[in-house]
CSV table of C-alpha atoms in Angstrom, one decimal:
chain,number,residue,atom,x,y,z
A,1,ASN,CA,-15.3,4.6,-1.8
A,2,SER,CA,-11.8,5.9,-0.4
A,3,LYS,CA,-11.8,7.9,2.6
A,4,VAL,CA,-8.6,9.3,2.1
A,5,ILE,CA,-8.7,11.9,-0.3
A,6,GLN,CA,-5.4,12.7,-2.4
A,7,THR,CA,-5.2,15.5,-4.9
A,8,PRO,CA,-4.4,16.0,-7.7
A,9,ARG,CA,-5.1,12.5,-9.4
A,10,TYR,CA,-2.5,13.1,-12.1
A,11,LEU,CA,0.5,15.5,-12.1
A,12,VAL,CA,3.0,16.2,-15.0
A,13,LYS,CA,6.2,18.2,-14.1
A,14,GLY,CA,9.5,19.0,-15.9
A,15,GLN,CA,12.8,17.9,-14.6
A,16,GLY,CA,13.8,20.4,-11.8
A,17,GLN,CA,10.4,21.7,-11.1
A,18,LYS,CA,8.6,21.1,-7.7
A,19,ALA,CA,5.8,18.5,-7.6
A,20,LYS,CA,3.2,19.0,-4.8
A,21,MET,CA,0.6,16.6,-3.9
A,22,ARG,CA,-2.0,16.5,-1.1
A,23,CYS,CA,-3.6,14.0,1.3
A,24,ILE,CA,-6.8,14.4,3.4
A,25,PRO,CA,-6.8,11.6,5.8
A,26,GLU,CA,-9.7,9.8,7.3
A,27,LYS,CA,-11.4,11.9,10.1
A,28,GLY,CA,-9.8,11.2,13.2
A,29,HIS,CA,-7.0,9.2,11.9
A,30,PRO,CA,-3.9,10.6,13.7
A,31,VAL,CA,-1.2,8.6,11.6
A,32,VAL,CA,-0.3,9.2,8.0
A,33,PHE,CA,1.8,7.6,5.7
A,34,TRP,CA,3.2,8.2,2.3
A,35,TYR,CA,4.5,5.4,-0.2
A,36,GLN,CA,5.8,5.5,-3.8
A,37,GLN,CA,4.9,2.7,-6.0
A,38,ASN,CA,7.0,2.5,-9.2
A,39,LYS,CA,6.1,1.1,-12.6
A,40,ASN,CA,7.5,-2.1,-11.5
A,41,ASN,CA,4.9,-2.2,-8.7
A,42,GLU,CA,7.6,-1.8,-6.1
A,43,PHE,CA,6.5,-0.1,-3.1
A,44,LYS,CA,8.7,2.1,-0.9
A,45,PHE,CA,7.9,3.6,2.4
A,46,LEU,CA,8.5,7.4,2.2
A,47,ILE,CA,7.4,9.2,5.5
A,48,ASN,CA,4.8,8.8,8.2
A,49,PHE,CA,3.4,11.2,10.8
A,50,GLN,CA,1.5,11.0,13.9
A,51,ASN,CA,-0.5,14.3,14.0
A,52,GLN,CA,2.0,17.0,12.8
A,53,GLU,CA,5.1,15.2,13.9
A,54,VAL,CA,7.2,13.2,11.7
A,55,LEU,CA,7.5,9.5,13.1
A,56,GLN,CA,10.1,8.2,10.7
A,57,GLN,CA,11.4,9.0,7.1
A,58,ILE,CA,13.8,7.5,4.6
A,59,ASP,CA,16.9,9.2,3.6
A,60,MET,CA,15.6,10.1,0.3
A,61,THR,CA,12.7,12.0,1.7
A,62,GLU,CA,14.7,13.7,4.1
A,63,LYS,CA,17.1,15.1,1.4
A,64,ARG,CA,14.7,15.7,-1.5
A,65,PHE,CA,11.2,16.2,-0.2
A,66,SER,CA,9.1,18.3,2.0
A,67,ALA,CA,6.5,16.8,3.7
A,68,GLU,CA,4.0,18.2,6.6
A,69,CYS,CA,0.6,17.4,8.2
A,70,PRO,CA,-0.5,20.7,9.6
A,71,SER,CA,-3.5,20.7,12.0
A,72,ASN,CA,-6.8,21.5,10.1
A,73,SER,CA,-5.2,21.5,6.9
A,74,PRO,CA,-4.2,18.7,4.2
A,75,CYS,CA,-0.9,16.7,4.6
A,76,SER,CA,1.2,17.6,1.7
A,77,LEU,CA,4.5,16.0,0.2
A,78,GLU,CA,6.6,17.9,-2.3
A,79,ILE,CA,9.4,17.0,-4.4
A,80,GLN,CA,12.0,19.9,-4.5
A,81,SER,CA,13.4,19.2,-7.6
A,82,SER,CA,11.8,16.4,-9.5
A,83,GLU,CA,13.8,13.9,-11.4
A,84,ALA,CA,12.7,11.2,-14.2
A,85,GLY,CA,13.2,8.6,-11.6
A,86,ASP,CA,10.5,10.2,-9.1
A,87,SER,CA,7.9,9.1,-12.0
A,88,ALA,CA,5.5,6.9,-10.0
A,89,LEU,CA,2.1,6.7,-7.9
A,90,TYR,CA,2.3,8.5,-4.6
A,91,LEU,CA,-0.1,6.8,-2.2
A,92,CYS,CA,-1.2,8.3,1.1
A,93,ALA,CA,-2.8,6.2,3.9
A,94,SER,CA,-4.1,6.9,7.3
A,95,SER,CA,-4.9,4.9,10.3
A,96,TRP,CA,-5.2,4.8,14.0
A,97,THR,CA,-2.1,4.3,16.3
A,98,GLY,CA,-0.7,0.8,16.4
A,99,GLY,CA,-2.2,-2.3,17.9
A,100,ASN,CA,-5.8,-1.5,17.4
A,101,ASN,CA,-6.2,-4.3,14.8
A,102,GLN,CA,-7.8,-1.8,12.2
A,103,ALA,CA,-6.6,-1.5,8.6
A,104,PRO,CA,-5.1,1.7,7.3
A,105,LEU,CA,-7.0,3.1,4.7
A,106,PHE,CA,-5.5,4.0,1.3
A,107,GLY,CA,-6.1,7.1,-1.1
A,108,GLU,CA,-6.3,6.4,-4.8
A,109,GLY,CA,-3.0,8.1,-5.2
A,110,THR,CA,-1.3,10.8,-7.3
A,111,ARG,CA,0.5,9.7,-10.4
A,112,LEU,CA,3.3,11.8,-11.1
A,113,SER,CA,5.0,11.9,-14.5
A,114,VAL,CA,8.4,13.7,-14.7
A,115,LEU,CA,9.1,14.4,-18.3
B,1,GLY,CA,10.6,-5.1,0.3
B,2,ASP,CA,13.2,-7.6,1.6
B,3,GLN,CA,11.0,-8.5,4.6
B,4,VAL,CA,8.2,-9.7,2.4
B,5,GLU,CA,8.4,-12.6,-0.4
B,6,GLN,CA,5.4,-12.9,-2.4
B,7,SER,CA,4.8,-16.1,-4.8
B,8,PRO,CA,3.9,-16.6,-7.5
B,9,SER,CA,4.7,-13.7,-9.6
B,10,ALA,CA,2.2,-14.7,-12.1
B,11,LEU,CA,-0.6,-16.9,-12.0
B,12,SER,CA,-3.1,-18.1,-14.7
B,13,LEU,CA,-6.4,-20.0,-13.8
B,14,HIS,CA,-9.3,-21.4,-16.0
B,15,GLU,CA,-12.6,-20.1,-14.8
B,16,GLY,CA,-14.1,-22.1,-12.0
B,17,THR,CA,-10.8,-23.1,-10.8
B,18,GLY,CA,-8.9,-21.9,-7.5
B,19,SER,CA,-5.3,-21.6,-6.1
B,20,ALA,CA,-3.6,-19.7,-3.5
B,21,LEU,CA,-1.1,-16.8,-3.1
B,22,ARG,CA,1.6,-16.9,-0.5
B,23,CYS,CA,3.6,-14.2,1.3
B,24,ASN,CA,6.4,-15.3,3.5
B,25,PHE,CA,7.9,-12.8,5.9
B,26,THR,CA,11.6,-12.4,7.1
B,27,THR,CA,10.4,-11.3,10.6
B,28,THR,CA,7.4,-11.2,13.0
B,29,MET,CA,4.8,-9.0,11.6
B,30,ARG,CA,1.8,-7.5,13.6
B,31,ALA,CA,-0.8,-7.8,10.8
B,32,VAL,CA,-1.2,-8.4,7.2
B,33,GLN,CA,-3.4,-6.8,4.5
B,34,TRP,CA,-4.3,-8.1,1.1
B,35,PHE,CA,-5.0,-5.7,-1.8
B,36,ARG,CA,-6.2,-5.9,-5.3
B,37,LYS,CA,-5.1,-3.2,-7.7
B,38,ASN,CA,-7.9,-2.0,-9.7
B,39,SER,CA,-8.2,-0.9,-13.4
B,40,ARG,CA,-7.3,2.9,-12.4
B,41,GLY,CA,-4.2,1.5,-10.3
B,42,SER,CA,-5.8,2.0,-7.0
B,43,LEU,CA,-5.4,-0.4,-4.1
B,44,ILE,CA,-8.6,-2.0,-3.0
B,45,ASN,CA,-8.6,-3.6,0.4
B,46,LEU,CA,-9.6,-7.2,0.6
B,47,PHE,CA,-8.6,-8.5,3.8
B,48,TYR,CA,-6.6,-7.1,7.2
B,49,LEU,CA,-5.7,-9.9,9.5
B,50,ALA,CA,-4.0,-9.8,13.0
B,51,SER,CA,-4.4,-13.5,13.2
B,52,GLY,CA,-6.3,-16.5,12.1
B,53,THR,CA,-8.5,-16.4,9.1
B,54,LYS,CA,-11.0,-14.3,7.3
B,55,GLU,CA,-13.4,-15.2,4.5
B,56,ASN,CA,-15.3,-13.0,2.0
B,57,GLY,CA,-17.1,-14.8,-0.8
B,58,ARG,CA,-14.8,-16.5,-3.1
B,59,LEU,CA,-11.8,-15.2,-1.2
B,60,LYS,CA,-10.2,-16.5,2.1
B,61,SER,CA,-7.2,-15.3,3.7
B,62,ALA,CA,-4.9,-16.6,6.6
B,63,PHE,CA,-2.1,-15.2,8.7
B,64,ASP,CA,0.3,-16.8,11.0
B,65,SER,CA,2.6,-14.6,12.8
B,66,LYS,CA,4.4,-17.2,14.5
B,67,GLU,CA,5.4,-19.1,11.2
B,68,ARG,CA,5.6,-15.8,9.2
B,69,TYR,CA,3.4,-16.2,6.4
B,70,SER,CA,-0.1,-15.3,4.9
B,71,THR,CA,-2.0,-16.9,2.1
B,72,LEU,CA,-4.9,-15.6,0.0
B,73,HIS,CA,-7.2,-18.5,-1.4
B,74,ILE,CA,-9.1,-17.9,-4.4
B,75,ARG,CA,-11.7,-20.5,-5.4
B,76,ASP,CA,-14.2,-20.6,-8.5
B,77,ALA,CA,-12.2,-17.8,-10.0
B,78,GLN,CA,-14.0,-15.4,-12.4
B,79,LEU,CA,-12.8,-13.4,-15.3
B,80,GLU,CA,-13.2,-10.3,-13.3
B,81,ASP,CA,-10.9,-11.7,-10.6
B,82,SER,CA,-8.0,-10.9,-13.0
B,83,GLY,CA,-5.6,-8.3,-11.9
B,84,THR,CA,-2.6,-7.9,-9.3
B,85,TYR,CA,-2.8,-8.7,-6.0
B,86,PHE,CA,-0.4,-7.5,-3.1
B,87,CYS,CA,0.1,-8.5,0.4
B,88,ALA,CA,1.5,-6.2,2.8
B,89,ALA,CA,2.7,-6.6,6.3
B,90,GLU,CA,2.7,-4.4,9.2
B,91,ALA,CA,5.8,-4.1,11.1
B,92,MET,CA,5.7,-4.9,14.7
B,93,SER,CA,7.5,-2.1,16.0
B,94,ASN,CA,8.4,0.2,13.3
B,95,TYR,CA,5.6,2.5,13.6
B,96,ASN,CA,3.3,0.2,11.6
B,97,VAL,CA,5.0,0.8,8.4
B,98,LEU,CA,3.7,-1.5,5.8
B,99,TYR,CA,6.0,-3.8,3.9
B,100,PHE,CA,4.7,-4.9,0.5
B,101,GLY,CA,5.1,-7.9,-1.5
B,102,SER,CA,6.3,-7.6,-5.2
B,103,GLY,CA,2.7,-8.7,-6.3
B,104,THR,CA,0.9,-11.6,-8.2
B,105,LYS,CA,-0.6,-10.9,-11.5
B,106,LEU,CA,-3.5,-13.3,-11.9
B,107,THR,CA,-4.9,-14.0,-15.3
B,108,VAL,CA,-8.3,-15.9,-15.2
B,109,GLU,CA,-9.1,-17.4,-18.7
B,110,PRO,CA,-12.5,-18.8,-19.9
């Protein structure tokens, strides 16, 4: 049973529409990651946070996504204008800070289909 | 990603036999994680290793950071072991971002 809760499970959007997904990390975990897994099983790191601050993000995320992890609210990842190529499984993971030898926990993902 | 090379991409086993999956890394990694993708597409954590070996039932994993590789051994394969397996390595200094392998599709046949 995943302790990282992602909603919605499925999301269908038209091209140009906003697509927003949410993630509740494991209680106490300060670090949150978002990854994209495409239909070819290729994973791409998108962004990560420590508490409310962005640690690192790729260029695509900075340009086309809006992401945040407010205190006492779910983290969110929003595509501002969906494209067909954004159709993928979006995975959220949370963890303790580095070096503590504990595995990050993954949610079950939000599967986005852009029509 | 380019940092992780996973092999084989596909593997077929008869029930009761075994084999190994391998991931090679282009750089030193802090830890490695092995997953199996379930029928819903979710990632099921199998192992997380910072060093050495771990065993769980018919699965055993090893990680050698210095030699830059990890393996996942499956013995006495069962039909329900069929699925896609991924390794993911945790970068040493890149905010613990995971670099995933391309996956191994395992098919276990009667």
